[in-house]
């Protein structure tokens, strides 16, 4: 499993727009129900820092770019972010899901 974590700070005046776009994007992802992927977004307590976590099953490609709302969200990030995002590739050492 490949895991990617992205940490980004959003301009305070863009938080509402980003939140609306997140809802739209996740509604589209849930409707598409892509296989082999887990994608989550978290907002930290400061209200402007977000974490995105992407897990893609071994032997599969990332299906999210096939979803138009995902592509639109990614394209709009440049206008919303206060600074370039920090991207980290994580190596899973253990996991549990019920």
PDB file of N, CA and C in Angstrom:
ATOM      1  N   UNK A   1       0.835  -1.169   0.000  1.00  0.00           N
ATOM      2  CA  UNK A   1       0.000   0.000   0.000  1.00  0.00           C
ATOM      3  C   UNK A   1       0.879   1.230   0.000  1.00  0.00           C
ATOM      4  N   UNK A   2       0.594   2.158  -0.891  1.00  0.00           N
ATOM      5  CA  UNK A   2       1.290   3.435  -0.934  1.00  0.00           C
ATOM      6  C   UNK A   2       0.467   4.458  -0.167  1.00  0.00           C
ATOM      7  N   UNK A   3       1.129   5.217   0.700  1.00  0.00           N
ATOM      8  CA  UNK A   3       0.435   6.223   1.499  1.00  0.00           C
ATOM      9  C   UNK A   3       1.135   7.564   1.316  1.00  0.00           C
ATOM     10  N   UNK A   4       0.340   8.568   1.068  1.00  0.00           N
ATOM     11  CA  UNK A   4       0.840   9.917   0.867  1.00  0.00           C
ATOM     12  C   UNK A   4       0.102  10.827   1.842  1.00  0.00           C
ATOM     13  N   UNK A   5       0.851  11.711   2.504  1.00  0.00           N
ATOM     14  CA  UNK A   5       0.235  12.688   3.384  1.00  0.00           C
ATOM     15  C   UNK A   5       0.659  14.080   2.919  1.00  0.00           C
ATOM     16  N   UNK A   6      -0.323  14.955   2.804  1.00  0.00           N
ATOM     17  CA  UNK A   6      -0.071  16.324   2.379  1.00  0.00           C
ATOM     18  C   UNK A   6      -0.563  17.259   3.476  1.00  0.00           C
ATOM     19  N   UNK A   7       0.301  18.188   3.873  1.00  0.00           N
ATOM     20  CA  UNK A   7      -0.051  19.190   4.890  1.00  0.00           C
ATOM     21  C   UNK A   7      -0.007  20.547   4.202  1.00  0.00           C
ATOM     22  N   UNK A   8      -1.089  21.314   4.367  1.00  0.00           N
ATOM     23  CA  UNK A   8      -1.158  22.608   3.700  1.00  0.00           C
ATOM     24  C   UNK A   8      -1.868  23.623   4.579  1.00  0.00           C
ATOM     25  N   UNK A   9      -1.447  24.872   4.448  1.00  0.00           N
ATOM     26  CA  UNK A   9      -2.094  25.975   5.151  1.00  0.00           C
ATOM     27  C   UNK A   9      -2.886  26.792   4.140  1.00  0.00           C
ATOM     28  N   UNK A  10      -4.143  27.005   4.473  1.00  0.00           N
ATOM     29  CA  UNK A  10      -5.066  27.720   3.598  1.00  0.00           C
ATOM     30  C   UNK A  10      -5.137  29.181   4.044  1.00  0.00           C
ATOM     31  N   UNK A  11      -5.236  30.084   3.079  1.00  0.00           N
ATOM     32  CA  UNK A  11      -5.448  31.495   3.407  1.00  0.00           C
ATOM     33  C   UNK A  11      -6.761  31.593   4.190  1.00  0.00           C
ATOM     34  N   UNK A  12      -6.775  32.322   5.306  1.00  0.00           N
ATOM     35  CA  UNK A  12      -7.994  32.395   6.121  1.00  0.00           C
ATOM     36  C   UNK A  12      -9.234  32.812   5.333  1.00  0.00           C
ATOM     37  N   UNK A  13      -9.077  33.720   4.388  1.00  0.00           N
ATOM     38  CA  UNK A  13     -10.225  34.183   3.611  1.00  0.00           C
ATOM     39  C   UNK A  13     -10.722  33.138   2.601  1.00  0.00           C
ATOM     40  N   UNK A  14      -9.992  32.036   2.438  1.00  0.00           N
ATOM     41  CA  UNK A  14     -10.364  30.993   1.484  1.00  0.00           C
ATOM     42  C   UNK A  14     -10.930  29.737   2.145  1.00  0.00           C
ATOM     43  N   UNK A  15     -10.969  29.708   3.469  1.00  0.00           N
ATOM     44  CA  UNK A  15     -11.402  28.499   4.177  1.00  0.00           C
ATOM     45  C   UNK A  15     -12.816  28.098   3.790  1.00  0.00           C
ATOM     46  N   UNK A  16     -13.758  29.031   3.757  1.00  0.00           N
ATOM     47  CA  UNK A  16     -15.145  28.679   3.431  1.00  0.00           C
ATOM     48  C   UNK A  16     -15.261  28.099   2.022  1.00  0.00           C
ATOM     49  N   UNK A  17     -14.550  28.700   1.076  1.00  0.00           N
ATOM     50  CA  UNK A  17     -14.571  28.210  -0.307  1.00  0.00           C
ATOM     51  C   UNK A  17     -13.970  26.803  -0.390  1.00  0.00           C
ATOM     52  N   UNK A  18     -12.853  26.593   0.308  1.00  0.00           N
ATOM     53  CA  UNK A  18     -12.227  25.275   0.320  1.00  0.00           C
ATOM     54  C   UNK A  18     -13.154  24.239   0.949  1.00  0.00           C
ATOM     55  N   UNK A  19     -13.798  24.596   2.055  1.00  0.00           N
ATOM     56  CA  UNK A  19     -14.714  23.667   2.720  1.00  0.00           C
ATOM     57  C   UNK A  19     -15.863  23.269   1.797  1.00  0.00           C
ATOM     58  N   UNK A  20     -16.415  24.217   1.060  1.00  0.00           N
ATOM     59  CA  UNK A  20     -17.494  23.910   0.117  1.00  0.00           C
ATOM     60  C   UNK A  20     -16.991  22.981  -0.993  1.00  0.00           C
ATOM     61  N   UNK A  21     -15.794  23.252  -1.484  1.00  0.00           N
ATOM     62  CA  UNK A  21     -15.215  22.412  -2.537  1.00  0.00           C
ATOM     63  C   UNK A  21     -14.913  21.002  -2.021  1.00  0.00           C
ATOM     64  N   UNK A  22     -14.472  20.892  -0.765  1.00  0.00           N
ATOM     65  CA  UNK A  22     -14.245  19.576  -0.166  1.00  0.00           C
ATOM     66  C   UNK A  22     -15.536  18.764  -0.137  1.00  0.00           C
ATOM     67  N   UNK A  23     -16.632  19.404   0.276  1.00  0.00           N
ATOM     68  CA  UNK A  23     -17.915  18.695   0.324  1.00  0.00           C
ATOM     69  C   UNK A  23     -18.319  18.213  -1.062  1.00  0.00           C
ATOM     70  N   UNK A  24     -18.165  19.074  -2.058  1.00  0.00           N
ATOM     71  CA  UNK A  24     -18.506  18.709  -3.434  1.00  0.00           C
ATOM     72  C   UNK A  24     -17.644  17.544  -3.915  1.00  0.00           C
ATOM     73  N   UNK A  25     -16.336  17.646  -3.651  1.00  0.00           N
ATOM     74  CA  UNK A  25     -15.411  16.608  -4.096  1.00  0.00           C
ATOM     75  C   UNK A  25     -15.715  15.269  -3.425  1.00  0.00           C
ATOM     76  N   UNK A  26     -15.912  15.258  -2.109  1.00  0.00           N
ATOM     77  CA  UNK A  26     -16.157  13.998  -1.415  1.00  0.00           C
ATOM     78  C   UNK A  26     -17.508  13.398  -1.787  1.00  0.00           C
ATOM     79  N   UNK A  27     -18.491  14.225  -2.088  1.00  0.00           N
ATOM     80  CA  UNK A  27     -19.776  13.706  -2.579  1.00  0.00           C
ATOM     81  C   UNK A  27     -19.562  12.971  -3.903  1.00  0.00           C
ATOM     82  N   UNK A  28     -18.746  13.549  -4.776  1.00  0.00           N
ATOM     83  CA  UNK A  28     -18.456  12.916  -6.071  1.00  0.00           C
ATOM     84  C   UNK A  28     -17.658  11.627  -5.900  1.00  0.00           C
ATOM     85  N   UNK A  29     -16.699  11.634  -4.986  1.00  0.00           N
ATOM     86  CA  UNK A  29     -15.904  10.420  -4.733  1.00  0.00           C
ATOM     87  C   UNK A  29     -16.798   9.317  -4.191  1.00  0.00           C
ATOM     88  N   UNK A  30     -17.656   9.661  -3.245  1.00  0.00           N
ATOM     89  CA  UNK A  30     -18.567   8.656  -2.682  1.00  0.00           C
ATOM     90  C   UNK A  30     -19.506   8.107  -3.741  1.00  0.00           C
ATOM     91  N   UNK A  31     -19.957   8.951  -4.668  1.00  0.00           N
ATOM     92  CA  UNK A  31     -20.838   8.485  -5.748  1.00  0.00           C
ATOM     93  C   UNK A  31     -20.099   7.569  -6.715  1.00  0.00           C
ATOM     94  N   UNK A  32     -18.822   7.885  -6.992  1.00  0.00           N
ATOM     95  CA  UNK A  32     -18.021   7.082  -7.925  1.00  0.00           C
ATOM     96  C   UNK A  32     -17.580   5.754  -7.313  1.00  0.00           C
ATOM     97  N   UNK A  33     -17.407   5.730  -5.979  1.00  0.00           N
ATOM     98  CA  UNK A  33     -16.986   4.532  -5.248  1.00  0.00           C
ATOM     99  C   UNK A  33     -15.758   3.854  -5.880  1.00  0.00           C
ATOM    100  N   UNK A  34     -14.654   4.588  -6.062  1.00  0.00           N
ATOM    101  CA  UNK A  34     -13.463   3.974  -6.671  1.00  0.00           C
ATOM    102  C   UNK A  34     -12.889   2.880  -5.771  1.00  0.00           C
ATOM    103  N   UNK A  35     -12.375   1.864  -6.388  1.00  0.00           N
ATOM    104  CA  UNK A  35     -11.797   0.718  -5.671  1.00  0.00           C
ATOM    105  C   UNK A  35     -10.311   0.955  -5.405  1.00  0.00           C
ATOM    106  N   UNK A  36      -9.833   0.373  -4.320  1.00  0.00           N
ATOM    107  CA  UNK A  36      -8.405   0.367  -4.026  1.00  0.00           C
ATOM    108  C   UNK A  36      -7.843   1.665  -3.504  1.00  0.00           C
ATOM    109  N   UNK A  37      -8.702   2.540  -2.989  1.00  0.00           N
ATOM    110  CA  UNK A  37      -8.224   3.838  -2.525  1.00  0.00           C
ATOM    111  C   UNK A  37      -8.951   4.235  -1.241  1.00  0.00           C
ATOM    112  N   UNK A  38      -8.217   4.918  -0.375  1.00  0.00           N
ATOM    113  CA  UNK A  38      -8.800   5.567   0.801  1.00  0.00           C
ATOM    114  C   UNK A  38      -8.264   6.983   0.787  1.00  0.00           C
ATOM    115  N   UNK A  39      -9.162   7.950   0.902  1.00  0.00           N
ATOM    116  CA  UNK A  39      -8.765   9.351   0.845  1.00  0.00           C
ATOM    117  C   UNK A  39      -9.501  10.076   1.959  1.00  0.00           C
ATOM    118  N   UNK A  40      -8.778  10.821   2.757  1.00  0.00           N
ATOM    119  CA  UNK A  40      -9.379  11.548   3.872  1.00  0.00           C
ATOM    120  C   UNK A  40      -8.761  12.929   3.968  1.00  0.00           C
ATOM    121  N   UNK A  41      -9.560  13.871   4.460  1.00  0.00           N
ATOM    122  CA  UNK A  41      -9.091  15.234   4.683  1.00  0.00           C
ATOM    123  C   UNK A  41      -9.409  15.614   6.122  1.00  0.00           C
ATOM    124  N   UNK A  42      -8.465  16.277   6.767  1.00  0.00           N
ATOM    125  CA  UNK A  42      -8.613  16.671   8.162  1.00  0.00           C
ATOM    126  C   UNK A  42      -8.282  18.155   8.298  1.00  0.00           C
ATOM    127  N   UNK A  43      -9.013  18.848   9.155  1.00  0.00           N
ATOM    128  CA  UNK A  43      -8.665  20.233   9.472  1.00  0.00           C
ATOM    129  C   UNK A  43      -8.130  20.263  10.895  1.00  0.00           C
ATOM    130  N   UNK A  44      -6.987  20.903  11.093  1.00  0.00           N
ATOM    131  CA  UNK A  44      -6.383  21.000  12.415  1.00  0.00           C
ATOM    132  C   UNK A  44      -7.062  22.097  13.234  1.00  0.00           C
ATOM    133  N   UNK A  45      -6.765  22.111  14.509  1.00  0.00           N
ATOM    134  CA  UNK A  45      -7.425  23.011  15.455  1.00  0.00           C
ATOM    135  C   UNK A  45      -7.230  24.487  15.131  1.00  0.00           C
ATOM    136  N   UNK A  46      -6.170  24.854  14.411  1.00  0.00           N
ATOM    137  CA  UNK A  46      -5.955  26.272  14.091  1.00  0.00           C
ATOM    138  C   UNK A  46      -6.943  26.791  13.053  1.00  0.00           C
ATOM    139  N   UNK A  47      -7.684  25.878  12.408  1.00  0.00           N
ATOM    140  CA  UNK A  47      -8.721  26.263  11.454  1.00  0.00           C
ATOM    141  C   UNK A  47      -8.248  26.551  10.048  1.00  0.00           C
ATOM    142  N   UNK A  48      -6.937  26.592   9.815  1.00  0.00           N
ATOM    143  CA  UNK A  48      -6.417  26.886   8.477  1.00  0.00           C
ATOM    144  C   UNK A  48      -5.427  25.845   7.970  1.00  0.00           C
ATOM    145  N   UNK A  49      -5.044  24.904   8.817  1.00  0.00           N
ATOM    146  CA  UNK A  49      -4.110  23.856   8.400  1.00  0.00           C
ATOM    147  C   UNK A  49      -4.898  22.584   8.141  1.00  0.00           C
ATOM    148  N   UNK A  50      -4.620  21.985   6.992  1.00  0.00           N
ATOM    149  CA  UNK A  50      -5.313  20.770   6.575  1.00  0.00           C
ATOM    150  C   UNK A  50      -4.302  19.670   6.310  1.00  0.00           C
ATOM    151  N   UNK A  51      -4.717  18.446   6.580  1.00  0.00           N
ATOM    152  CA  UNK A  51      -3.964  17.256   6.213  1.00  0.00           C
ATOM    153  C   UNK A  51      -4.826  16.442   5.262  1.00  0.00           C
ATOM    154  N   UNK A  52      -4.222  15.941   4.220  1.00  0.00           N
ATOM    155  CA  UNK A  52      -4.892  15.011   3.324  1.00  0.00           C
ATOM    156  C   UNK A  52      -4.101  13.718   3.360  1.00  0.00           C
ATOM    157  N   UNK A  53      -4.804  12.609   3.458  1.00  0.00           N
ATOM    158  CA  UNK A  53      -4.171  11.294   3.494  1.00  0.00           C
ATOM    159  C   UNK A  53      -4.731  10.469   2.348  1.00  0.00           C
ATOM    160  N   UNK A  54      -3.834   9.940   1.538  1.00  0.00           N
ATOM    161  CA  UNK A  54      -4.212   9.117   0.394  1.00  0.00           C
ATOM    162  C   UNK A  54      -3.535   7.768   0.515  1.00  0.00           C
ATOM    163  N   UNK A  55      -4.332   6.709   0.499  1.00  0.00           N
ATOM    164  CA  UNK A  55      -3.818   5.342   0.501  1.00  0.00           C
ATOM    165  C   UNK A  55      -4.286   4.673  -0.778  1.00  0.00           C
ATOM    166  N   UNK A  56      -3.342   4.091  -1.501  1.00  0.00           N
ATOM    167  CA  UNK A  56      -3.657   3.393  -2.742  1.00  0.00           C
ATOM    168  C   UNK A  56      -3.156   1.958  -2.612  1.00  0.00           C
ATOM    169  N   UNK A  57      -4.033   1.013  -2.872  1.00  0.00           N
ATOM    170  CA  UNK A  57      -3.691  -0.402  -2.751  1.00  0.00           C
ATOM    171  C   UNK A  57      -2.569  -0.771  -3.719  1.00  0.00           C
ATOM    172  N   UNK A  58      -1.730  -1.703  -3.276  1.00  0.00           N
ATOM    173  CA  UNK A  58      -0.652  -2.197  -4.131  1.00  0.00           C
ATOM    174  C   UNK A  58      -1.219  -2.727  -5.441  1.00  0.00           C
ATOM    175  N   UNK A  59      -0.508  -2.441  -6.518  1.00  0.00           N
ATOM    176  CA  UNK A  59      -0.893  -2.966  -7.819  1.00  0.00           C
ATOM    177  C   UNK A  59      -1.992  -2.181  -8.506  1.00  0.00           C
ATOM    178  N   UNK A  60      -2.400  -1.066  -7.930  1.00  0.00           N
ATOM    179  CA  UNK A  60      -3.426  -0.234  -8.567  1.00  0.00           C
ATOM    180  C   UNK A  60      -2.899   1.182  -8.708  1.00  0.00           C
ATOM    181  N   UNK A  61      -3.460   1.902  -9.629  1.00  0.00           N
ATOM    182  CA  UNK A  61      -3.134   3.308  -9.777  1.00  0.00           C
ATOM    183  C   UNK A  61      -4.142   4.141  -9.003  1.00  0.00           C
ATOM    184  N   UNK A  62      -3.849   5.396  -8.819  1.00  0.00           N
ATOM    185  CA  UNK A  62      -4.755   6.293  -8.121  1.00  0.00           C
ATOM    186  C   UNK A  62      -5.948   6.599  -9.032  1.00  0.00           C
ATOM    187  N   UNK A  63      -7.165   6.193  -8.642  1.00  0.00           N
ATOM    188  CA  UNK A  63      -8.336   6.431  -9.488  1.00  0.00           C
ATOM    189  C   UNK A  63      -8.939   7.831  -9.326  1.00  0.00           C
ATOM    190  N   UNK A  64      -8.507   8.593  -8.342  1.00  0.00           N
ATOM    191  CA  UNK A  64      -9.150   9.876  -8.067  1.00  0.00           C
ATOM    192  C   UNK A  64      -9.049  10.890  -9.210  1.00  0.00           C
ATOM    193  N   UNK A  65      -7.928  10.976  -9.933  1.00  0.00           N
ATOM    194  CA  UNK A  65      -7.869  11.948 -11.028  1.00  0.00           C
ATOM    195  C   UNK A  65      -8.898  11.717 -12.134  1.00  0.00           C
ATOM    196  N   UNK A  66      -9.531  10.565 -12.145  1.00  0.00           N
ATOM    197  CA  UNK A  66     -10.584  10.308 -13.132  1.00  0.00           C
ATOM    198  C   UNK A  66     -11.886  11.015 -12.760  1.00  0.00           C
ATOM    199  N   UNK A  67     -11.993  11.507 -11.534  1.00  0.00           N
ATOM    200  CA  UNK A  67     -13.214  12.158 -11.056  1.00  0.00           C
ATOM    201  C   UNK A  67     -13.082  13.664 -11.291  1.00  0.00           C
ATOM    202  N   UNK A  68     -13.966  14.258 -12.113  1.00  0.00           N
ATOM    203  CA  UNK A  68     -13.826  15.685 -12.450  1.00  0.00           C
ATOM    204  C   UNK A  68     -13.761  16.602 -11.236  1.00  0.00           C
ATOM    205  N   UNK A  69     -14.553  16.351 -10.214  1.00  0.00           N
ATOM    206  CA  UNK A  69     -14.558  17.217  -9.035  1.00  0.00           C
ATOM    207  C   UNK A  69     -13.233  17.159  -8.278  1.00  0.00           C
ATOM    208  N   UNK A  70     -12.565  16.022  -8.327  1.00  0.00           N
ATOM    209  CA  UNK A  70     -11.235  15.910  -7.715  1.00  0.00           C
ATOM    210  C   UNK A  70     -10.244  16.782  -8.481  1.00  0.00           C
ATOM    211  N   UNK A  71     -10.284  16.681  -9.813  1.00  0.00           N
ATOM    212  CA  UNK A  71      -9.390  17.501 -10.640  1.00  0.00           C
ATOM    213  C   UNK A  71      -9.654  18.990 -10.430  1.00  0.00           C
ATOM    214  N   UNK A  72     -10.922  19.378 -10.335  1.00  0.00           N
ATOM    215  CA  UNK A  72     -11.271  20.784 -10.123  1.00  0.00           C
ATOM    216  C   UNK A  72     -10.755  21.268  -8.766  1.00  0.00           C
ATOM    217  N   UNK A  73     -10.882  20.422  -7.743  1.00  0.00           N
ATOM    218  CA  UNK A  73     -10.384  20.774  -6.414  1.00  0.00           C
ATOM    219  C   UNK A  73      -8.873  20.974  -6.455  1.00  0.00           C
ATOM    220  N   UNK A  74      -8.170  20.056  -7.066  1.00  0.00           N
ATOM    221  CA  UNK A  74      -6.710  20.150  -7.157  1.00  0.00           C
ATOM    222  C   UNK A  74      -6.284  21.417  -7.898  1.00  0.00           C
ATOM    223  N   UNK A  75      -6.985  21.746  -8.963  1.00  0.00           N
ATOM    224  CA  UNK A  75      -6.637  22.933  -9.746  1.00  0.00           C
ATOM    225  C   UNK A  75      -6.845  24.219  -8.946  1.00  0.00           C
ATOM    226  N   UNK A  76      -7.852  24.251  -8.092  1.00  0.00           N
ATOM    227  CA  UNK A  76      -8.166  25.457  -7.325  1.00  0.00           C
ATOM    228  C   UNK A  76      -7.240  25.656  -6.121  1.00  0.00           C
ATOM    229  N   UNK A  77      -6.542  24.608  -5.701  1.00  0.00           N
ATOM    230  CA  UNK A  77      -5.692  24.714  -4.514  1.00  0.00           C
ATOM    231  C   UNK A  77      -4.668  25.840  -4.603  1.00  0.00           C
ATOM    232  N   UNK A  78      -4.120  26.066  -5.760  1.00  0.00           N
ATOM    233  CA  UNK A  78      -3.091  27.106  -5.912  1.00  0.00           C
ATOM    234  C   UNK A  78      -3.596  28.468  -5.452  1.00  0.00           C
ATOM    235  N   UNK A  79      -4.869  28.749  -5.660  1.00  0.00           N
ATOM    236  CA  UNK A  79      -5.437  30.036  -5.236  1.00  0.00           C
ATOM    237  C   UNK A  79      -5.740  30.070  -3.743  1.00  0.00           C
ATOM    238  N   UNK A  80      -5.986  28.922  -3.139  1.00  0.00           N
ATOM    239  CA  UNK A  80      -6.409  28.866  -1.743  1.00  0.00           C
ATOM    240  C   UNK A  80      -5.253  28.756  -0.754  1.00  0.00           C
ATOM    241  N   UNK A  81      -4.125  28.209  -1.174  1.00  0.00           N
ATOM    242  CA  UNK A  81      -3.041  27.926  -0.237  1.00  0.00           C
ATOM    243  C   UNK A  81      -2.186  29.144   0.066  1.00  0.00           C
ATOM    244  N   UNK A  82      -1.790  29.257   1.334  1.00  0.00           N
ATOM    245  CA  UNK A  82      -0.930  30.355   1.770  1.00  0.00           C
ATOM    246  C   UNK A  82       0.531  30.099   1.431  1.00  0.00           C
ATOM    247  N   UNK A  83       0.894  28.834   1.242  1.00  0.00           N
ATOM    248  CA  UNK A  83       2.272  28.438   0.933  1.00  0.00           C
ATOM    249  C   UNK A  83       2.210  27.073   0.244  1.00  0.00           C
ATOM    250  N   UNK A  84       3.287  26.678  -0.411  1.00  0.00           N
ATOM    251  CA  UNK A  84       3.284  25.351  -1.035  1.00  0.00           C
ATOM    252  C   UNK A  84       3.049  24.260   0.011  1.00  0.00           C
ATOM    253  N   UNK A  85       2.332  23.206  -0.372  1.00  0.00           N
ATOM    254  CA  UNK A  85       2.068  22.119   0.581  1.00  0.00           C
ATOM    255  C   UNK A  85       3.315  21.279   0.840  1.00  0.00           C
ATOM    256  N   UNK A  86       3.343  20.644   2.012  1.00  0.00           N
ATOM    257  CA  UNK A  86       4.410  19.701   2.349  1.00  0.00           C
ATOM    258  C   UNK A  86       3.871  18.298   2.063  1.00  0.00           C
ATOM    259  N   UNK A  87       4.590  17.546   1.252  1.00  0.00           N
ATOM    260  CA  UNK A  87       4.165  16.214   0.838  1.00  0.00           C
ATOM    261  C   UNK A  87       5.121  15.182   1.421  1.00  0.00           C
ATOM    262  N   UNK A  88       4.560  14.149   2.040  1.00  0.00           N
ATOM    263  CA  UNK A  88       5.372  13.078   2.609  1.00  0.00           C
ATOM    264  C   UNK A  88       4.830  11.727   2.157  1.00  0.00           C
ATOM    265  N   UNK A  89       5.750  10.862   1.753  1.00  0.00           N
ATOM    266  CA  UNK A  89       5.402   9.474   1.452  1.00  0.00           C
ATOM    267  C   UNK A  89       5.622   8.685   2.724  1.00  0.00           C
ATOM    268  N   UNK A  90       4.600   7.964   3.150  1.00  0.00           N
ATOM    269  CA  UNK A  90       4.663   7.212   4.410  1.00  0.00           C
ATOM    270  C   UNK A  90       4.802   5.723   4.107  1.00  0.00           C
ATOM    271  N   UNK A  91       5.535   5.041   4.961  1.00  0.00           N
ATOM    272  CA  UNK A  91       5.700   3.595   4.873  1.00  0.00           C
ATOM    273  C   UNK A  91       4.898   2.946   5.996  1.00  0.00           C
ATOM    274  N   UNK A  92       3.873   2.196   5.619  1.00  0.00           N
ATOM    275  CA  UNK A  92       2.999   1.568   6.612  1.00  0.00           C
ATOM    276  C   UNK A  92       3.757   0.476   7.345  1.00  0.00           C
ATOM    277  N   UNK A  93       3.713   0.533   8.654  1.00  0.00           N
ATOM    278  CA  UNK A  93       4.372  -0.469   9.495  1.00  0.00           C
ATOM    279  C   UNK A  93       3.351  -1.346  10.171  1.00  0.00           C
ATOM    280  N   UNK A  94       2.118  -0.937  10.195  1.00  0.00           N
ATOM    281  CA  UNK A  94       1.024  -1.687  10.773  1.00  0.00           C
ATOM    282  C   UNK A  94      -0.238  -0.884  10.618  1.00  0.00           C
ATOM    283  N   UNK A  95      -1.357  -1.581  10.486  1.00  0.00           N
ATOM    284  CA  UNK A  95      -2.648  -0.894  10.335  1.00  0.00           C
ATOM    285  C   UNK A  95      -3.744  -1.848  10.744  1.00  0.00           C
ATOM    286  N   UNK A  96      -4.845  -1.274  11.158  1.00  0.00           N
ATOM    287  CA  UNK A  96      -6.018  -2.073  11.502  1.00  0.00           C
ATOM    288  C   UNK A  96      -7.249  -1.316  11.025  1.00  0.00           C
ATOM    289  N   UNK A  97      -8.171  -2.028  10.450  1.00  0.00           N
ATOM    290  CA  UNK A  97      -9.470  -1.444  10.056  1.00  0.00           C
ATOM    291  C   UNK A  97     -10.539  -2.468  10.403  1.00  0.00           C
ATOM    292  N   UNK A  98     -11.595  -2.013  11.017  1.00  0.00           N
ATOM    293  CA  UNK A  98     -12.687  -2.914  11.399  1.00  0.00           C
ATOM    294  C   UNK A  98     -13.604  -3.167  10.236  1.00  0.00           C
TER     295      UNK A  98
END
